[in-house]
PDB file of C-alpha atoms in Angstrom:
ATOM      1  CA  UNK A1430     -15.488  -5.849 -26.491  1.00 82.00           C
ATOM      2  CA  UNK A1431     -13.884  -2.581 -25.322  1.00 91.00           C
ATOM      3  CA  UNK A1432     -13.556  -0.999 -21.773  1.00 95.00           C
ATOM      4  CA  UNK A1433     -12.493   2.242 -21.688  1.00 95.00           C
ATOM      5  CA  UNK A1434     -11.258   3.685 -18.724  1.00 96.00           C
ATOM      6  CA  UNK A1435     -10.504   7.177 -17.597  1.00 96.00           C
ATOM      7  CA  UNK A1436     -10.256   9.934 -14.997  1.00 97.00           C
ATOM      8  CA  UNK A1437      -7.045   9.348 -13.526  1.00 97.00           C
ATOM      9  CA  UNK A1438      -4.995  12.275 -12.632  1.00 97.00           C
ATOM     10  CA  UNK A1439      -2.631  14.172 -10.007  1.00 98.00           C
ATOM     11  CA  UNK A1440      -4.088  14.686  -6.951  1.00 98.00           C
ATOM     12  CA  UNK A1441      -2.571  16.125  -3.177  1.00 98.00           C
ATOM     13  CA  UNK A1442      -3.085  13.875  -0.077  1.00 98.00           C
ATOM     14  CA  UNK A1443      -6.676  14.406   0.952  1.00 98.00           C
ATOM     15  CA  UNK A1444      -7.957  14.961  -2.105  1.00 98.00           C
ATOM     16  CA  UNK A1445     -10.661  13.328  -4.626  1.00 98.00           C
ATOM     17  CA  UNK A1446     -10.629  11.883  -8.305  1.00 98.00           C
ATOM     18  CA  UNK A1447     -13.439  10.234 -10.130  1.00 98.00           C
ATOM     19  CA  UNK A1448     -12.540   7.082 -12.684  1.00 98.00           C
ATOM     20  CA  UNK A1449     -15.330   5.750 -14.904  1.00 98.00           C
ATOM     21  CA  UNK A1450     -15.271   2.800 -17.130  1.00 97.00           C
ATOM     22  CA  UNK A1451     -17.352   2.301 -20.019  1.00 96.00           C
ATOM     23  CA  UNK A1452     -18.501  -0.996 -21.469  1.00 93.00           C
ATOM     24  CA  UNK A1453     -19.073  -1.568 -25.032  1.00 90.00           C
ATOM     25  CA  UNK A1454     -19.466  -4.626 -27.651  1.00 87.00           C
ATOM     26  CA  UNK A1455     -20.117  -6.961 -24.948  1.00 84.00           C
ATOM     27  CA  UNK A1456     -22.053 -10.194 -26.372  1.00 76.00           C
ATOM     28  CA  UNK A1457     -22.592 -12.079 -23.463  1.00 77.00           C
ATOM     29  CA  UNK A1458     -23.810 -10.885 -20.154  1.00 82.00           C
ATOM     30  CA  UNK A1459     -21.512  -9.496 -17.618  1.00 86.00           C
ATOM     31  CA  UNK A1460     -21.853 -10.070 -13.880  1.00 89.00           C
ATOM     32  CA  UNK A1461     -19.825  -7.372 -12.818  1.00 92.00           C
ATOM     33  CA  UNK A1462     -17.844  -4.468 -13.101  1.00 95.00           C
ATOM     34  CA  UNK A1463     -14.847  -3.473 -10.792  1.00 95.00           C
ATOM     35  CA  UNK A1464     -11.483  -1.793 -10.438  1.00 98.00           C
ATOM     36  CA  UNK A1465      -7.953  -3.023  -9.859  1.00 98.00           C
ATOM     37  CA  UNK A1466      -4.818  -1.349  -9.142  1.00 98.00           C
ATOM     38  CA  UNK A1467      -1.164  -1.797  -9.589  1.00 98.00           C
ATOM     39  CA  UNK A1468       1.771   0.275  -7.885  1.00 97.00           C
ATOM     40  CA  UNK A1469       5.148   0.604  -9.242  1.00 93.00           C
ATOM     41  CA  UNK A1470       6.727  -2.982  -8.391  1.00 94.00           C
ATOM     42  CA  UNK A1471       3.919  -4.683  -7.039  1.00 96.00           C
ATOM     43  CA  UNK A1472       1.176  -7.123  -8.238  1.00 95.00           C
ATOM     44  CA  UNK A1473      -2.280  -6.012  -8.853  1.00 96.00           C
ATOM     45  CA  UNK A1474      -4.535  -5.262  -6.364  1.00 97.00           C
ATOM     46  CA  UNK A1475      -8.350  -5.987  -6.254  1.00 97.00           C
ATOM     47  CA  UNK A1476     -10.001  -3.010  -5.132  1.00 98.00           C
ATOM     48  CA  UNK A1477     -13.515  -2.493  -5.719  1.00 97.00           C
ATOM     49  CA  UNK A1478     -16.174  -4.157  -7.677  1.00 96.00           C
ATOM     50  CA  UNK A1479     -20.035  -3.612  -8.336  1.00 95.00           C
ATOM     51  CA  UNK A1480     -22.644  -6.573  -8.979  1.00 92.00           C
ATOM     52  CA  UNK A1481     -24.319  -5.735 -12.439  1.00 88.00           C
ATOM     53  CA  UNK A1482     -28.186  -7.215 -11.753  1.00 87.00           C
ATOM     54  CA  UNK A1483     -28.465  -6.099  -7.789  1.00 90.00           C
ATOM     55  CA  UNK A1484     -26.182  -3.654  -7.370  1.00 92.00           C
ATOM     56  CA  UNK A1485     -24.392  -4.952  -4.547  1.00 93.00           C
ATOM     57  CA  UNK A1486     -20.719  -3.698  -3.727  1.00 95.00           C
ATOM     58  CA  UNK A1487     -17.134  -5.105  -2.193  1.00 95.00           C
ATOM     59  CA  UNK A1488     -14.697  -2.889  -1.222  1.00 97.00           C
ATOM     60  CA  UNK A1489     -10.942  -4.109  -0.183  1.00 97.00           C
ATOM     61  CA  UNK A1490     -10.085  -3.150   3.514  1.00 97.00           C
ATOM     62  CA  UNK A1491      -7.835  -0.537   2.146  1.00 97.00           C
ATOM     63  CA  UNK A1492      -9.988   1.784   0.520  1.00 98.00           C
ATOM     64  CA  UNK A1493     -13.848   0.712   2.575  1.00 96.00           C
ATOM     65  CA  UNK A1494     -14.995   3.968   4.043  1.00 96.00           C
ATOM     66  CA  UNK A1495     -13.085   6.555   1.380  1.00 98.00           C
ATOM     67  CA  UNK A1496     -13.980   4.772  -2.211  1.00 98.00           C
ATOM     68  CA  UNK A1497     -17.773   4.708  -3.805  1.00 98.00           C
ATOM     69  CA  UNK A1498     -18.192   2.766  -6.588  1.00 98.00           C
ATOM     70  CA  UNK A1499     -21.753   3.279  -8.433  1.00 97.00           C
ATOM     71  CA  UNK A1500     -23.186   2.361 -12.059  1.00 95.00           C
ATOM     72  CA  UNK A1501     -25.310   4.137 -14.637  1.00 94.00           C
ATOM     73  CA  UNK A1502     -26.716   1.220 -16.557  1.00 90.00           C
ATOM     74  CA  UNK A1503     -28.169   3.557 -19.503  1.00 92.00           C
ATOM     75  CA  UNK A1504     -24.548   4.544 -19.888  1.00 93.00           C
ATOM     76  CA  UNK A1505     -23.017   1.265 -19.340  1.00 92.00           C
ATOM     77  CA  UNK A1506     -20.256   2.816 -17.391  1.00 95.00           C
ATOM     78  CA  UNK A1507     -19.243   2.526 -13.754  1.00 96.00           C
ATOM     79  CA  UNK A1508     -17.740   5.329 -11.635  1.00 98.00           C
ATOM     80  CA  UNK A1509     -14.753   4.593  -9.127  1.00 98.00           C
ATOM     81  CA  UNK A1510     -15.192   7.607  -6.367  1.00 98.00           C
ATOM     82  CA  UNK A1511     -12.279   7.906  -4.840  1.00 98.00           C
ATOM     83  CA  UNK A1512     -12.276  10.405  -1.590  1.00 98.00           C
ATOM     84  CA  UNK A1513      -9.074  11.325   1.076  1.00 98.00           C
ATOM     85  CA  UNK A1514      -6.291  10.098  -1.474  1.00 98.00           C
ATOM     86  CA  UNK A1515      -3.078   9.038   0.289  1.00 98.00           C
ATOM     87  CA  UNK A1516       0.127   8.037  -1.478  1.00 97.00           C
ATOM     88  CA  UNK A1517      -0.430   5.162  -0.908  1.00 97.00           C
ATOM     89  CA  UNK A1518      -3.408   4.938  -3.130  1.00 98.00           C
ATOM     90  CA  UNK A1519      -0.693   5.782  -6.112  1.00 98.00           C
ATOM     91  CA  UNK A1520      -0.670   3.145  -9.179  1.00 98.00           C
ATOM     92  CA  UNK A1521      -2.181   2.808 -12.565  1.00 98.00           C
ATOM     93  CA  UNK A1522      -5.654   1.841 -12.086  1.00 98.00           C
ATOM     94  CA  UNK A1523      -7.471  -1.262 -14.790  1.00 98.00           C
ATOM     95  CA  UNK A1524     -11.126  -2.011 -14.403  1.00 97.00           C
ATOM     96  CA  UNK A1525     -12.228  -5.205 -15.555  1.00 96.00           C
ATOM     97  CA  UNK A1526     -15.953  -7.212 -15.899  1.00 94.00           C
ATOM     98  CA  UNK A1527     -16.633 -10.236 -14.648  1.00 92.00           C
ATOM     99  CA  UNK A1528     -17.915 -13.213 -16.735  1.00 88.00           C
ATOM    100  CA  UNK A1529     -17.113 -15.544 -14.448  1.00 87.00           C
ATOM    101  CA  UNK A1530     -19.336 -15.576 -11.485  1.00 81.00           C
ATOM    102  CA  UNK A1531     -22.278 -13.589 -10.157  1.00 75.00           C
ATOM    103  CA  UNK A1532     -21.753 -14.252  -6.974  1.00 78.00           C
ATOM    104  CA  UNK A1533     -17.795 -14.063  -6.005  1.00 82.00           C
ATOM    105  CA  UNK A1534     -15.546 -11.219  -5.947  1.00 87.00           C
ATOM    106  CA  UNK A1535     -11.641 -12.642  -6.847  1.00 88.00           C
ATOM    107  CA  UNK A1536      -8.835 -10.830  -5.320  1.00 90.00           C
ATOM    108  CA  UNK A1537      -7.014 -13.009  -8.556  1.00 93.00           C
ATOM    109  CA  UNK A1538      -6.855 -10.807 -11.787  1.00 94.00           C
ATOM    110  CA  UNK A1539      -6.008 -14.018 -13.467  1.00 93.00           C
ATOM    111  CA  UNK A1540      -9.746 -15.044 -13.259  1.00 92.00           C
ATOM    112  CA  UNK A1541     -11.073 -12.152 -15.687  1.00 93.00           C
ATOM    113  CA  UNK A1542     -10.668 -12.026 -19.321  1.00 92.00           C
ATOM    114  CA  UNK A1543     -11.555  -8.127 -20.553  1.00 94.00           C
ATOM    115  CA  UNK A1544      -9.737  -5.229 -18.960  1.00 96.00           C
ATOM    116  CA  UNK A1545     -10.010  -1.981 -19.723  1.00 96.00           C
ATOM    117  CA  UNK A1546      -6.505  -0.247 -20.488  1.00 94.00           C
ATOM    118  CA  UNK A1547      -5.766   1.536 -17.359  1.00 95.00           C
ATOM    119  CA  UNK A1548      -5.626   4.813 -15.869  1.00 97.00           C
ATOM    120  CA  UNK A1549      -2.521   6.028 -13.550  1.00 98.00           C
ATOM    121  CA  UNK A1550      -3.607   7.803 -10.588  1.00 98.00           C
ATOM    122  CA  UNK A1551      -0.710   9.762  -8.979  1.00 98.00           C
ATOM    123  CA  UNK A1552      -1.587  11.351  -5.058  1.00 98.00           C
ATOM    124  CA  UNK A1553       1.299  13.859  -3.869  1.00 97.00           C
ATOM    125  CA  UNK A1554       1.934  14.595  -0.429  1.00 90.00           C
TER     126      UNK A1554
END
């Protein structure tokens, strides 16, 4: 089972980055796909997540209105659009996908098993 994440970057206030996350090797079926974040000295953050079968998404109040999250299913990877950065939205970025339930979204990252190995996002001002 692999996840491999990318697209992280340095970016100015304002600006845009794309993350994706590609699945691979998964046996079982997965409900969902989604992204988590972790500043310097702080826990990890649930951020955004995208239901595998119906496409349905969640969004934390902190990034709703700036972040897209979308899914190419013959590519098994997810995409993380990330629009009008702010410092803020600096920390090292992990996507995970859900085994666990189809129909909750867990602001816990203690509930998921696979991760992907992260991706540091870094937004200047």
């Amino acid at each position: 089972v692999q996840l491999q994440a990318c697209g992280g970057g340095l970016v100015q206030v304002g600006g845009s980055l794309r993350l994706s996350c590609a699945a691979s090797g998964f046996t079982t079926d997965y409900y969902a796909v989604g992204w988590f974040r972790q500043a310097p000295g702080k826990g990890r953050e649930a951020v955004s997540c995208i239901n595998n079968r119906d496409g349905s998404t969640y969004y934390s109040d902190s990034v709703k209105s700036r972040f897209n999250i979308s899914k190419d299913n013959a590519k098994n990877t997810v995409y993380l659009q990330m629009n009008s950065l702010k410092p803020e939205d600096t920390a090292v970025y992990y996507c995970y996908a859900d085994t666990v339930s189809s129909s909750a979204w867990y602001s816990d990252p203690n509930v998921y098993e696979y991760w992907g190995q992260g991706t540091q996002v870094t937004v200047s001002s």
